[in-house]
Amino acid sequence: MSELILKDFSAGYSPSIPAVSGVSMKITGGSVTAVIGPNGSGKSTLLKGIMSFPGVYSSGAVTLDSFDIHLMRRDQRAGRIAYLPQSPPIPAGLTAIETVLLGRFPHRNAWSGDSSEDVEIALDALNMVGAGHLADKFTDEISGGESRLVNLAAVLSQRTEVILLDEPGSSLDYGHGAQLWKLLSDLAAGGMIVLATTHRIEMSGNAFDNVLLLSEGKAVAAGTPEEVFLSGDLFSKVYRTPVKVRRNSPDGSWIVFPGRDV
Amino acid sequence: MKRTILILVILAVAGIIVSLTTGPLGWDAPRQVLVYLRLPRILLAVTAGASLAVSGCVLQAVLRNPLATPYTLGISAGAGVTAGFIILSGISLPIFLVYLSGTAGALAASTLTWFLAGRNRRDHSGLILAGVTVNLLGASVLLLIEYMSPASRLVEIVRWMMGDLAIAGYRRVIFLLPFLIAGMLPALLKTGTLNQFLAGTEMAESRGVNTIRERFLLLLAAAVLAGGAVGAVGPIGFVGLIVPHTMRRLVGGDYRRLLPLSALGGAVLMLWADVFSRVVISPAELPIGVILSLLGGPFFLYLLIKKPRL
């Protein structure tokens, strides 16, 4: 099983002022880890820091199976870790299947065409997210939520052991949102490491295995969903408004009551 | 896709035949006219057209802007300043140095754009803003040069800015060739990387593209292609805009198809524009830049109104 470890990890957009700092956690393959917290708490920066994008400064250690991710060559890393940005630009002029095929790039050279295996993997990924019917549509002619699914399929077609997703469920309706977390849960069950930021705990059912709660760039709680969600009035403090989280007894899914004291 | 290639090839062959047989001396002109006047002109149109079209095509992906052209990096203004300066000063240079000075001005302007963008060059809009600034700067310097020029030189400068394919012999083609090869090869080998730029910097990075290095190399390739062409034929506009957009409509946005077909399309457009420039007021010629701008203006408007895909 793969193992992703962050040790005293900090990241930000200037070397001196980290947007998120001092995060330590260990994620093993076969689990879904949710990063939650208010707007601006450093969730996205944490993922960008792990990816060491240009312009993002980071310190501390981040290793995958004891290899320093930041010392990996980009193409090696791309074979092991995939990433979905919060709002990637729509690659106009491409169809959905062509967009998904972009995810096969790390597995071939910079000019060659798509092999039949590539096409098969891409179609498979589109079907997995429930967007197989969009294959031949142009990405600038589909809805925001559909475009989210297509990009997610592109990430899956990269066939990596780790996926980092920045708000994968944004702009998805109840049906697709619930399907998304079910899919992520299934993928984790197959041994993958899924690390996703989200604002919508209630959409996830009970897909989370671990939760990291960030507030103002610091990890204020980490552990199982029970440990984080049910720890007194922590949520109300962090979100600066009464927020209650309850567990739905029949299926163990989580329900959130924001702005209300229930 | 296949139909598009077939049509382009037919247009290219037809263009070559028409171009070879058209001129004040008609279709039975002496062999020397064909070999030393018409054939080099065809080769120049084809190579310059392909260079400008591919340059625009590359820039539209790397700068992620549908309106990017080879001149977005300040290339035409840079070439205009050096050419204007040489014409004003009246220095007589060996012909290769004259071509080279246009190219050098173009490349100097794009280098200036790169440095002006500074830290913002990570981001495509930083480069575009720097390019616009360099273009305005160059245009003002050129205006100053024109203002200081005596009437005869002024005419020469204005005429140079319109672009021109009229040549005798192969010197300009030979001049352009190394730039064509140096720019075209990396562009063709990196079509998959260009596709990754369409999905944004972060997606591209996450898929293993060193975006800072690749952006630099591709901008360099685009600048070399356009710089070489501008040195050889003058700052002919709109080819880099019209051709990639038309091709995108015909074969889609995948650069593995789009880029080679834009090269072919650029060659065809330039070939036919040249034929028209020679036919319209024969035996005199219209400047090819004017023909292309007359065509390019309405097309640009069409782009703005119909919003075809990038």
Coordinates of C-alpha atoms in Angstrom, one line a residue:
Chain A
M1 CA 0.0 0.0 0.0
S2 CA 1.3 3.5 -0.8
E3 CA 1.9 6.0 1.9
L4 CA 1.8 9.7 1.7
I5 CA 3.4 11.5 4.6
L6 CA 3.5 15.2 5.4
K7 CA 5.9 16.4 8.1
D8 CA 5.7 19.9 9.5
F9 CA 4.7 21.0 5.9
S10 CA 4.1 24.6 5.1
A11 CA 3.2 26.3 1.8
G12 CA 2.4 29.8 0.6
Y13 CA 2.9 32.4 -2.2
S14 CA 5.9 34.1 -0.6
P15 CA 8.8 32.5 1.1
S16 CA 8.3 34.4 4.3
I17 CA 4.5 34.2 4.8
P18 CA 3.1 30.7 4.5
A19 CA -0.6 30.5 3.8
V20 CA -0.8 27.1 5.5
S21 CA 1.8 25.9 8.0
G22 CA 2.9 23.1 10.3
V23 CA 0.7 20.3 8.8
S24 CA 1.8 16.8 9.7
M25 CA -0.2 13.8 8.6
K26 CA 0.1 10.3 7.3
I27 CA -2.3 8.9 4.6
T28 CA -2.2 5.3 3.6
G29 CA -3.5 3.8 0.4
G30 CA -7.1 2.8 0.5
S31 CA -8.5 5.9 2.2
V32 CA -10.3 9.1 1.4
T33 CA -9.0 12.1 3.3
A34 CA -11.0 15.3 3.3
V35 CA -9.5 18.7 3.9
I36 CA -12.1 21.1 5.2
G37 CA -12.1 24.6 6.6
P38 CA -13.4 28.1 6.0
N39 CA -12.6 30.1 2.8
G40 CA -9.0 31.1 2.8
S41 CA -7.9 28.6 5.4
G42 CA -5.2 27.2 3.2
K43 CA -6.9 24.1 1.7
S44 CA -6.0 24.7 -1.9
T45 CA -2.5 26.0 -1.0
L46 CA -1.8 22.8 0.8
L47 CA -2.5 20.8 -2.4
K48 CA -0.6 23.2 -4.6
G49 CA 2.3 23.0 -2.1
I50 CA 2.3 19.2 -2.3
M51 CA 2.5 19.6 -6.1
S52 CA 5.2 22.3 -5.8
F53 CA 3.7 24.4 -8.6
P54 CA 5.7 27.4 -9.9
G55 CA 5.2 30.3 -7.6
V56 CA 4.3 28.2 -4.6
Y57 CA 6.9 28.1 -1.8
S58 CA 6.9 25.2 0.6
S59 CA 9.0 23.8 3.5
G60 CA 8.9 20.7 5.5
A61 CA 8.8 17.2 4.1
V62 CA 6.3 15.5 1.8
T63 CA 7.0 11.9 0.8
L64 CA 5.3 9.2 -1.1
D65 CA 6.6 5.8 -0.1
S66 CA 9.5 7.5 1.5
F67 CA 10.5 9.3 -1.7
D68 CA 10.6 13.1 -1.4
I69 CA 7.9 14.2 -3.9
H70 CA 9.6 17.5 -4.5
L71 CA 12.8 15.7 -5.6
M72 CA 10.9 13.5 -8.1
R73 CA 11.2 14.5 -11.8
R74 CA 8.0 16.0 -13.0
D75 CA 7.2 13.2 -15.4
Q76 CA 7.9 10.6 -12.7
R77 CA 5.6 12.4 -10.3
A78 CA 2.9 12.7 -13.0
G79 CA 3.0 8.9 -13.3
R80 CA 2.1 8.6 -9.6
I81 CA 0.2 11.7 -8.5
A82 CA -2.7 13.4 -10.4
Y83 CA -4.2 16.8 -9.5
L84 CA -7.5 18.5 -10.2
P85 CA -7.5 22.3 -9.8
Q86 CA -10.5 24.2 -8.4
S87 CA -11.4 25.9 -11.7
P88 CA -9.2 24.8 -14.6
P89 CA -9.7 26.7 -17.9
I90 CA -11.9 25.0 -20.4
P91 CA -9.6 23.7 -23.1
A92 CA -11.7 25.1 -25.9
G93 CA -11.8 23.5 -29.3
L94 CA -11.5 20.1 -27.8
T95 CA -14.2 17.5 -27.3
A96 CA -14.8 15.9 -23.9
I97 CA -13.0 12.7 -24.9
E98 CA -10.0 14.7 -26.3
T99 CA -9.9 16.6 -23.0
V100 CA -9.9 13.4 -21.0
L101 CA -7.1 12.0 -23.3
L102 CA -4.9 15.0 -22.2
G103 CA -4.6 13.0 -19.0
R104 CA -2.7 10.3 -20.9
F105 CA 0.2 12.7 -21.6
P106 CA 2.6 11.4 -18.9
H107 CA 2.4 8.0 -20.5
R108 CA 3.7 8.9 -24.0
N109 CA 6.0 11.3 -25.8
A110 CA 5.1 14.9 -26.6
W111 CA 3.9 14.6 -30.1
S112 CA 2.5 11.1 -30.6
G113 CA -1.1 10.2 -31.2
D114 CA -3.5 8.4 -28.9
S115 CA -3.2 4.6 -28.9
S116 CA -6.3 2.5 -28.8
E117 CA -5.4 1.7 -25.2
D118 CA -5.4 5.4 -24.4
V119 CA -8.8 5.8 -25.9
E120 CA -10.1 2.8 -24.0
I121 CA -8.8 4.2 -20.7
A122 CA -10.2 7.6 -21.4
L123 CA -13.7 6.3 -22.3
D124 CA -13.6 4.1 -19.2
A125 CA -12.8 7.2 -17.1
L126 CA -15.6 9.2 -18.7
N127 CA -18.0 6.3 -18.0
M128 CA -16.8 6.0 -14.4
V129 CA -17.8 9.6 -13.7
G130 CA -21.1 9.1 -15.5
A131 CA -20.3 11.4 -18.4
G132 CA -19.8 8.8 -21.2
H133 CA -22.6 10.4 -23.2
L134 CA -20.6 13.7 -23.4
A135 CA -17.6 12.1 -25.2
D136 CA -18.1 13.8 -28.5
K137 CA -19.4 17.1 -27.2
F138 CA -17.2 20.2 -27.3
T139 CA -16.1 21.2 -23.8
D140 CA -17.2 24.8 -24.3
E141 CA -20.7 23.6 -25.1
I142 CA -21.4 21.7 -21.9
S143 CA -22.4 22.9 -18.5
G144 CA -20.1 23.8 -15.6
G145 CA -21.0 20.7 -13.7
E146 CA -20.5 18.5 -16.8
S147 CA -17.1 20.1 -17.4
R148 CA -16.2 19.3 -13.8
L149 CA -16.9 15.6 -14.5
V150 CA -14.9 15.7 -17.7
N151 CA -11.9 17.2 -15.9
L152 CA -12.3 14.6 -13.1
A153 CA -12.3 11.9 -15.8
A154 CA -9.1 13.4 -17.2
V155 CA -7.5 13.1 -13.8
L156 CA -8.6 9.5 -13.5
S157 CA -7.3 8.6 -17.0
Q158 CA -3.8 9.5 -15.7
R159 CA -4.0 6.2 -13.7
T160 CA -2.1 7.3 -10.7
E161 CA -2.0 5.8 -7.2
V162 CA -2.6 9.3 -5.6
I163 CA -5.2 11.9 -6.6
L164 CA -5.4 15.3 -5.2
L165 CA -8.7 17.0 -5.8
D166 CA -9.5 20.6 -5.1
E167 CA -13.2 20.8 -4.5
P168 CA -14.1 18.0 -6.9
G169 CA -17.8 18.3 -6.0
S170 CA -18.2 22.1 -6.7
S171 CA -21.0 22.8 -9.2
L172 CA -22.2 19.2 -9.1
D173 CA -25.9 18.5 -8.4
Y174 CA -27.1 16.2 -5.6
G175 CA -27.1 13.1 -7.9
H176 CA -23.6 13.7 -9.4
G177 CA -22.3 14.9 -6.1
A178 CA -23.4 11.8 -4.3
Q179 CA -22.1 9.6 -7.2
L180 CA -18.7 11.4 -7.0
W181 CA -18.1 10.5 -3.4
K182 CA -19.3 7.0 -3.9
L183 CA -16.8 6.7 -6.8
L184 CA -13.9 8.2 -4.8
S185 CA -14.8 5.8 -2.0
D186 CA -14.7 2.9 -4.4
L187 CA -11.4 4.0 -5.9
A188 CA -9.9 4.2 -2.4
A189 CA -11.1 0.7 -1.7
G190 CA -9.0 -0.3 -4.7
G191 CA -5.9 1.0 -2.9
M192 CA -5.7 4.6 -4.1
I193 CA -4.9 7.6 -1.9
V194 CA -7.6 10.2 -2.3
L195 CA -7.0 13.6 -0.8
A196 CA -9.8 16.1 -1.5
T197 CA -10.8 19.5 -0.3
T198 CA -14.5 20.2 0.1
H199 CA -17.0 22.6 1.7
R200 CA -19.9 20.1 1.4
I201 CA -19.6 17.5 4.1
E202 CA -23.2 16.5 3.7
M203 CA -22.7 15.6 0.0
S204 CA -20.1 13.0 0.9
G205 CA -22.4 10.5 2.7
N206 CA -19.9 8.6 4.8
A207 CA -17.1 8.5 2.2
F208 CA -14.4 10.1 4.4
D209 CA -12.0 7.9 6.3
N210 CA -9.9 10.8 7.6
V211 CA -10.6 14.5 8.0
L212 CA -8.2 17.4 8.3
L213 CA -9.7 20.7 9.6
L214 CA -7.8 23.8 8.7
S215 CA -8.4 27.3 10.1
E216 CA -6.3 30.3 9.3
G217 CA -3.5 28.2 7.8
K218 CA -3.2 25.8 10.7
A219 CA -4.4 22.3 11.3
V220 CA -6.8 22.6 14.2
A221 CA -8.1 19.0 14.1
A222 CA -7.2 15.7 12.3
G223 CA -8.6 12.2 12.7
T224 CA -11.6 10.1 11.8
P225 CA -14.8 12.0 10.9
E226 CA -16.2 11.1 14.3
E227 CA -13.3 12.7 16.1
V228 CA -13.4 15.9 14.1
F229 CA -17.1 16.4 13.4
L230 CA -18.3 15.5 16.9
S231 CA -15.7 17.4 19.0
G232 CA -17.9 19.9 20.8
D233 CA -18.3 23.4 19.4
L234 CA -15.0 23.3 17.3
F235 CA -16.9 23.9 14.0
S236 CA -18.8 26.8 15.4
K237 CA -15.5 28.4 16.5
V238 CA -13.7 27.7 13.2
Y239 CA -16.6 28.9 11.0
R240 CA -17.6 31.7 13.4
T241 CA -21.2 30.8 13.2
P242 CA -23.2 28.1 14.9
V243 CA -22.6 24.9 12.9
K244 CA -23.8 21.5 14.1
V245 CA -22.9 18.2 12.5
R246 CA -25.0 15.1 13.2
R247 CA -24.8 11.6 12.1
N248 CA -27.8 10.1 10.2
S249 CA -28.4 6.8 12.0
P250 CA -29.5 4.4 9.2
D251 CA -26.5 4.8 6.9
G252 CA -23.9 6.7 8.9
S253 CA -23.9 9.7 6.6
W254 CA -23.2 13.1 7.9
I255 CA -25.7 16.0 8.1
V256 CA -24.7 19.6 8.6
F257 CA -26.8 22.3 10.1
P258 CA -25.1 25.6 9.3
G259 CA -26.1 28.8 11.0
R260 CA -28.5 27.1 13.4
D261 CA -28.1 25.7 16.8
V262 CA -30.0 22.4 16.7
Chain B
M1 CA -9.9 16.2 -41.5
K2 CA -8.9 14.2 -44.7
R3 CA -11.1 16.4 -46.8
T4 CA -9.5 19.5 -45.3
I5 CA -6.0 18.2 -46.2
L6 CA -7.2 17.3 -49.7
I7 CA -8.7 20.8 -50.3
L8 CA -5.5 22.5 -48.9
V9 CA -3.3 20.4 -51.1
I10 CA -5.4 21.1 -54.2
L11 CA -5.4 24.8 -53.4
A12 CA -1.6 24.7 -52.9
V13 CA -1.0 22.9 -56.2
A14 CA -3.4 25.2 -58.0
G15 CA -1.8 28.3 -56.3
I16 CA 1.6 27.2 -57.5
I17 CA 0.5 26.6 -61.1
V18 CA -1.4 29.9 -61.2
S19 CA 1.5 31.8 -59.6
L20 CA 4.0 30.3 -62.0
T21 CA 1.9 31.2 -65.1
T22 CA 0.7 34.7 -64.0
G23 CA 2.5 37.9 -64.6
P24 CA 3.0 40.7 -67.0
L25 CA 4.7 38.4 -69.4
G26 CA 1.9 35.8 -69.2
W27 CA 2.1 32.0 -69.2
D28 CA 4.8 31.6 -71.9
A29 CA 7.3 33.9 -70.2
P30 CA 11.0 33.0 -70.7
R31 CA 12.4 30.2 -68.5
Q32 CA 14.6 32.7 -66.6
V33 CA 11.4 34.6 -65.5
L34 CA 10.0 31.3 -64.1
V35 CA 13.2 30.2 -62.4
Y36 CA 14.5 33.5 -61.1
L37 CA 11.4 35.5 -60.5
R38 CA 8.3 33.4 -60.1
L39 CA 9.6 30.2 -58.5
P40 CA 11.6 32.0 -55.7
R41 CA 8.5 34.1 -55.0
I42 CA 6.4 31.0 -54.6
L43 CA 8.9 29.5 -52.2
L44 CA 9.1 32.7 -50.2
A45 CA 5.3 33.0 -50.0
V46 CA 5.0 29.3 -48.9
T47 CA 7.8 29.5 -46.2
A48 CA 6.8 32.9 -44.8
G49 CA 3.1 32.0 -44.7
A50 CA 3.8 28.7 -42.9
S51 CA 6.2 30.5 -40.5
L52 CA 3.7 33.2 -39.6
A53 CA 0.7 30.9 -39.3
V54 CA 2.6 28.4 -37.0
S55 CA 3.9 31.2 -34.9
G56 CA 0.4 32.6 -34.3
C57 CA -0.9 29.1 -33.6
V58 CA 1.8 28.4 -31.0
L59 CA 1.2 31.8 -29.3
Q60 CA -2.5 31.3 -29.1
A61 CA -1.9 28.2 -27.0
V62 CA 1.0 29.3 -24.9
L63 CA -0.6 32.7 -24.1
R64 CA -4.0 31.1 -23.9
N65 CA -5.5 33.9 -25.9
P66 CA -7.4 33.6 -29.1
L67 CA -6.4 37.0 -30.3
A68 CA -2.6 36.4 -29.9
T69 CA -0.7 36.8 -33.1
P70 CA 3.1 36.8 -33.9
Y71 CA 3.0 40.5 -33.2
T72 CA 1.6 40.2 -29.7
L73 CA 5.2 39.9 -28.5
G74 CA 6.2 43.2 -30.1
I75 CA 7.8 41.6 -33.1
S76 CA 6.4 43.9 -35.8
A77 CA 7.2 47.0 -33.9
G78 CA 10.7 45.8 -33.1
A79 CA 11.4 45.0 -36.8
G80 CA 9.8 48.3 -37.8
V81 CA 12.1 50.3 -35.6
T82 CA 15.3 48.7 -36.9
A83 CA 14.2 48.8 -40.5
G84 CA 13.0 52.4 -40.2
F85 CA 16.3 53.4 -38.6
I86 CA 18.3 51.8 -41.3
I87 CA 16.3 53.4 -44.1
L88 CA 16.4 56.8 -42.3
S89 CA 20.1 56.7 -41.8
G90 CA 20.7 55.8 -45.4
I91 CA 23.4 53.3 -44.6
S92 CA 23.9 50.8 -47.3
L93 CA 24.2 47.4 -45.9
P94 CA 24.8 44.0 -47.6
I95 CA 21.4 42.6 -48.4
F96 CA 21.6 39.7 -45.8
L97 CA 22.3 42.3 -43.1
V98 CA 19.3 44.2 -44.1
Y99 CA 17.1 41.2 -43.6
L100 CA 18.9 40.3 -40.5
S101 CA 18.4 43.7 -38.9
G102 CA 14.6 43.3 -39.2
T103 CA 14.9 39.9 -37.6
A104 CA 17.2 41.2 -34.9
G105 CA 14.8 44.0 -34.1
A106 CA 11.9 41.5 -33.9
L107 CA 13.9 39.2 -31.6
A108 CA 15.1 42.1 -29.4
A109 CA 11.5 43.3 -29.0
S110 CA 10.3 39.8 -27.9
T111 CA 13.3 39.5 -25.5
L112 CA 12.3 42.9 -24.0
T113 CA 8.7 41.6 -23.7
W114 CA 10.0 38.6 -21.8
F115 CA 12.0 40.6 -19.4
L116 CA 9.3 43.3 -18.9
A117 CA 6.9 40.6 -17.9
G118 CA 9.3 39.8 -15.1
R119 CA 7.8 37.5 -12.4
N120 CA 4.5 37.8 -14.2
R121 CA 5.7 35.7 -17.1
R122 CA 4.5 32.7 -15.2
D123 CA 1.2 33.9 -16.2
H124 CA 0.1 34.4 -19.8
S125 CA -1.6 37.7 -19.2
G126 CA 1.7 39.2 -17.8
L127 CA 3.3 38.4 -21.1
I128 CA 0.5 39.8 -23.2
L129 CA 0.5 43.1 -21.2
A130 CA 4.3 43.4 -21.6
G131 CA 3.9 42.7 -25.3
V132 CA 1.3 45.3 -25.8
T133 CA 3.5 47.8 -24.0
V134 CA 6.5 46.9 -26.2
N135 CA 4.3 47.2 -29.3
L136 CA 3.1 50.7 -28.3
L137 CA 6.7 51.8 -27.5
G138 CA 8.0 50.5 -30.8
A139 CA 5.2 52.1 -32.7
S140 CA 5.9 55.5 -31.1
V141 CA 9.6 55.2 -31.9
L142 CA 8.8 54.3 -35.5
L143 CA 6.4 57.3 -35.7
L144 CA 9.3 59.5 -34.5
I145 CA 11.6 58.0 -37.1
E146 CA 9.0 58.6 -39.8
Y147 CA 8.5 62.2 -38.6
M148 CA 12.2 62.9 -38.9
S149 CA 12.5 61.2 -42.3
P150 CA 12.6 63.2 -45.6
A151 CA 9.7 62.4 -47.9
S152 CA 11.5 59.9 -50.1
R153 CA 12.7 57.8 -47.1
L154 CA 9.3 58.1 -45.5
V155 CA 7.8 56.4 -48.5
E156 CA 10.3 53.7 -48.3
I157 CA 9.6 53.0 -44.6
V158 CA 5.9 52.9 -45.2
R159 CA 6.3 50.7 -48.1
W160 CA 8.5 48.3 -46.1
M161 CA 5.9 48.1 -43.4
M162 CA 3.4 46.9 -46.0
G163 CA 5.4 43.8 -46.7
D164 CA 6.6 42.6 -50.0
L165 CA 7.4 39.3 -51.8
A166 CA 8.8 40.8 -55.0
I167 CA 12.2 39.2 -55.4
A168 CA 14.7 38.1 -57.9
G169 CA 16.7 35.0 -57.0
Y170 CA 16.7 32.9 -53.9
R171 CA 18.5 35.1 -51.3
R172 CA 15.4 35.8 -49.2
V173 CA 14.3 32.2 -49.2
I174 CA 17.8 31.1 -48.2
F175 CA 17.8 33.7 -45.4
L176 CA 14.4 32.5 -44.0
L177 CA 15.2 28.8 -44.2
P178 CA 17.3 28.4 -41.0
F179 CA 14.7 30.4 -39.0
L180 CA 12.0 28.2 -40.4
I181 CA 13.8 25.0 -39.4
A182 CA 14.8 26.3 -36.0
G183 CA 11.3 27.4 -35.1
M184 CA 9.2 24.7 -36.9
L185 CA 11.0 21.6 -35.5
P186 CA 10.4 22.4 -31.8
A187 CA 6.8 23.5 -32.5
L188 CA 6.1 20.2 -34.4
L189 CA 7.8 18.1 -31.7
K190 CA 5.9 19.7 -28.9
T191 CA 2.3 19.6 -30.2
G192 CA 1.3 17.5 -27.2
T193 CA 2.8 20.0 -24.8
L194 CA 0.9 22.8 -26.6
N195 CA -2.3 20.8 -25.9
Q196 CA -1.4 20.7 -22.2
F197 CA -1.2 24.5 -22.2
L198 CA -4.9 24.7 -23.2
A199 CA -5.8 23.0 -19.9
G200 CA -3.9 25.7 -17.9
T201 CA -0.6 25.8 -16.1
E202 CA -1.5 23.7 -13.1
M203 CA -3.0 20.9 -15.1
A204 CA 0.0 20.9 -17.4
E205 CA 2.5 20.9 -14.5
S206 CA 0.6 18.1 -12.8
R207 CA 1.0 16.0 -16.0
G208 CA 4.7 16.5 -16.0
V209 CA 5.2 19.6 -18.2
N210 CA 7.9 22.0 -16.9
T211 CA 5.6 25.0 -17.8
I212 CA 8.2 27.7 -17.3
R213 CA 10.8 26.0 -19.5
E214 CA 8.4 24.9 -22.2
R215 CA 6.7 28.3 -22.3
F216 CA 10.1 29.9 -22.9
L217 CA 11.1 27.4 -25.6
L218 CA 7.8 27.7 -27.4
L219 CA 7.8 31.5 -27.2
L220 CA 11.3 31.4 -28.6
A221 CA 10.2 29.1 -31.4
A222 CA 7.3 31.4 -32.2
A223 CA 9.6 34.5 -32.1
V224 CA 12.2 32.9 -34.3
L225 CA 9.6 31.9 -36.9
A226 CA 7.9 35.3 -37.0
G227 CA 11.2 37.2 -36.7
G228 CA 12.7 35.3 -39.6
A229 CA 9.6 35.9 -41.8
V230 CA 9.4 39.6 -40.9
G231 CA 13.1 40.0 -41.8
A232 CA 12.5 38.4 -45.1
V233 CA 9.1 39.8 -46.2
G234 CA 8.3 42.7 -43.8
P235 CA 5.6 42.7 -41.0
I236 CA 2.8 41.1 -42.9
G237 CA -0.2 40.9 -40.5
F238 CA -3.2 38.7 -40.0
V239 CA -1.8 35.4 -41.4
G240 CA -1.0 34.3 -37.8
L241 CA -4.6 35.1 -36.8
I242 CA -6.7 34.1 -39.7
V243 CA -5.1 30.7 -40.5
P244 CA -5.1 29.1 -37.0
H245 CA -8.7 30.1 -36.4
T246 CA -9.9 28.9 -39.7
M247 CA -8.1 25.6 -39.2
R248 CA -9.5 25.3 -35.7
R249 CA -13.0 25.4 -37.1
L250 CA -12.2 22.8 -39.7
V251 CA -10.2 20.2 -37.8
G252 CA -10.7 21.1 -34.1
G253 CA -8.3 22.3 -31.4
D254 CA -6.0 19.3 -31.0
Y255 CA -2.6 20.8 -31.8
R256 CA -1.3 17.5 -33.1
R257 CA -3.6 18.1 -36.1
L258 CA -4.0 21.9 -35.9
L259 CA -0.3 22.9 -36.0
P260 CA 0.8 21.0 -39.2
L261 CA -2.4 22.0 -40.9
S262 CA -1.9 25.7 -40.0
A263 CA 1.5 25.5 -41.6
L264 CA -0.1 24.2 -44.8
G265 CA -2.9 26.8 -44.5
G266 CA -0.5 29.6 -44.0
A267 CA 1.4 28.6 -47.1
V268 CA -1.8 28.4 -49.2
L269 CA -3.1 31.8 -48.0
M270 CA 0.1 33.6 -48.6
L271 CA 0.4 32.0 -52.1
W272 CA -3.0 33.1 -53.2
A273 CA -2.7 36.6 -51.5
D274 CA 0.5 37.0 -53.6
V275 CA -1.3 36.0 -56.8
F276 CA -4.1 38.5 -56.1
S277 CA -1.6 41.2 -55.3
R278 CA -0.1 40.7 -58.7
V279 CA -3.3 40.4 -60.7
V280 CA -5.6 43.1 -59.3
I281 CA -3.9 46.1 -60.9
S282 CA -1.5 44.2 -63.3
P283 CA 1.1 45.0 -64.5
A284 CA 1.6 47.0 -61.3
E285 CA 1.4 45.2 -57.9
L286 CA -0.6 45.9 -54.7
P287 CA 1.4 45.3 -51.5
I288 CA 0.6 41.9 -50.1
G289 CA 0.2 43.4 -46.6
V290 CA -2.7 45.5 -47.9
I291 CA -4.4 42.6 -49.5
L292 CA -4.1 40.5 -46.3
S293 CA -5.3 43.4 -44.0
L294 CA -8.3 44.0 -46.3
L295 CA -9.1 40.3 -45.9
G296 CA -8.0 40.2 -42.2
G297 CA -10.1 43.2 -41.0
P298 CA -13.5 41.7 -41.8
F299 CA -12.3 38.3 -40.6
F300 CA -11.3 39.7 -37.3
L301 CA -14.8 41.3 -37.0
Y302 CA -16.3 37.9 -37.8
L303 CA -14.2 36.3 -35.0
L304 CA -15.4 38.9 -32.5
I305 CA -19.0 38.4 -33.5
K306 CA -19.3 34.7 -34.0
K307 CA -16.8 33.7 -31.3
P308 CA -15.5 30.6 -32.9
R309 CA -13.6 28.1 -30.8
L310 CA -10.1 28.8 -29.6

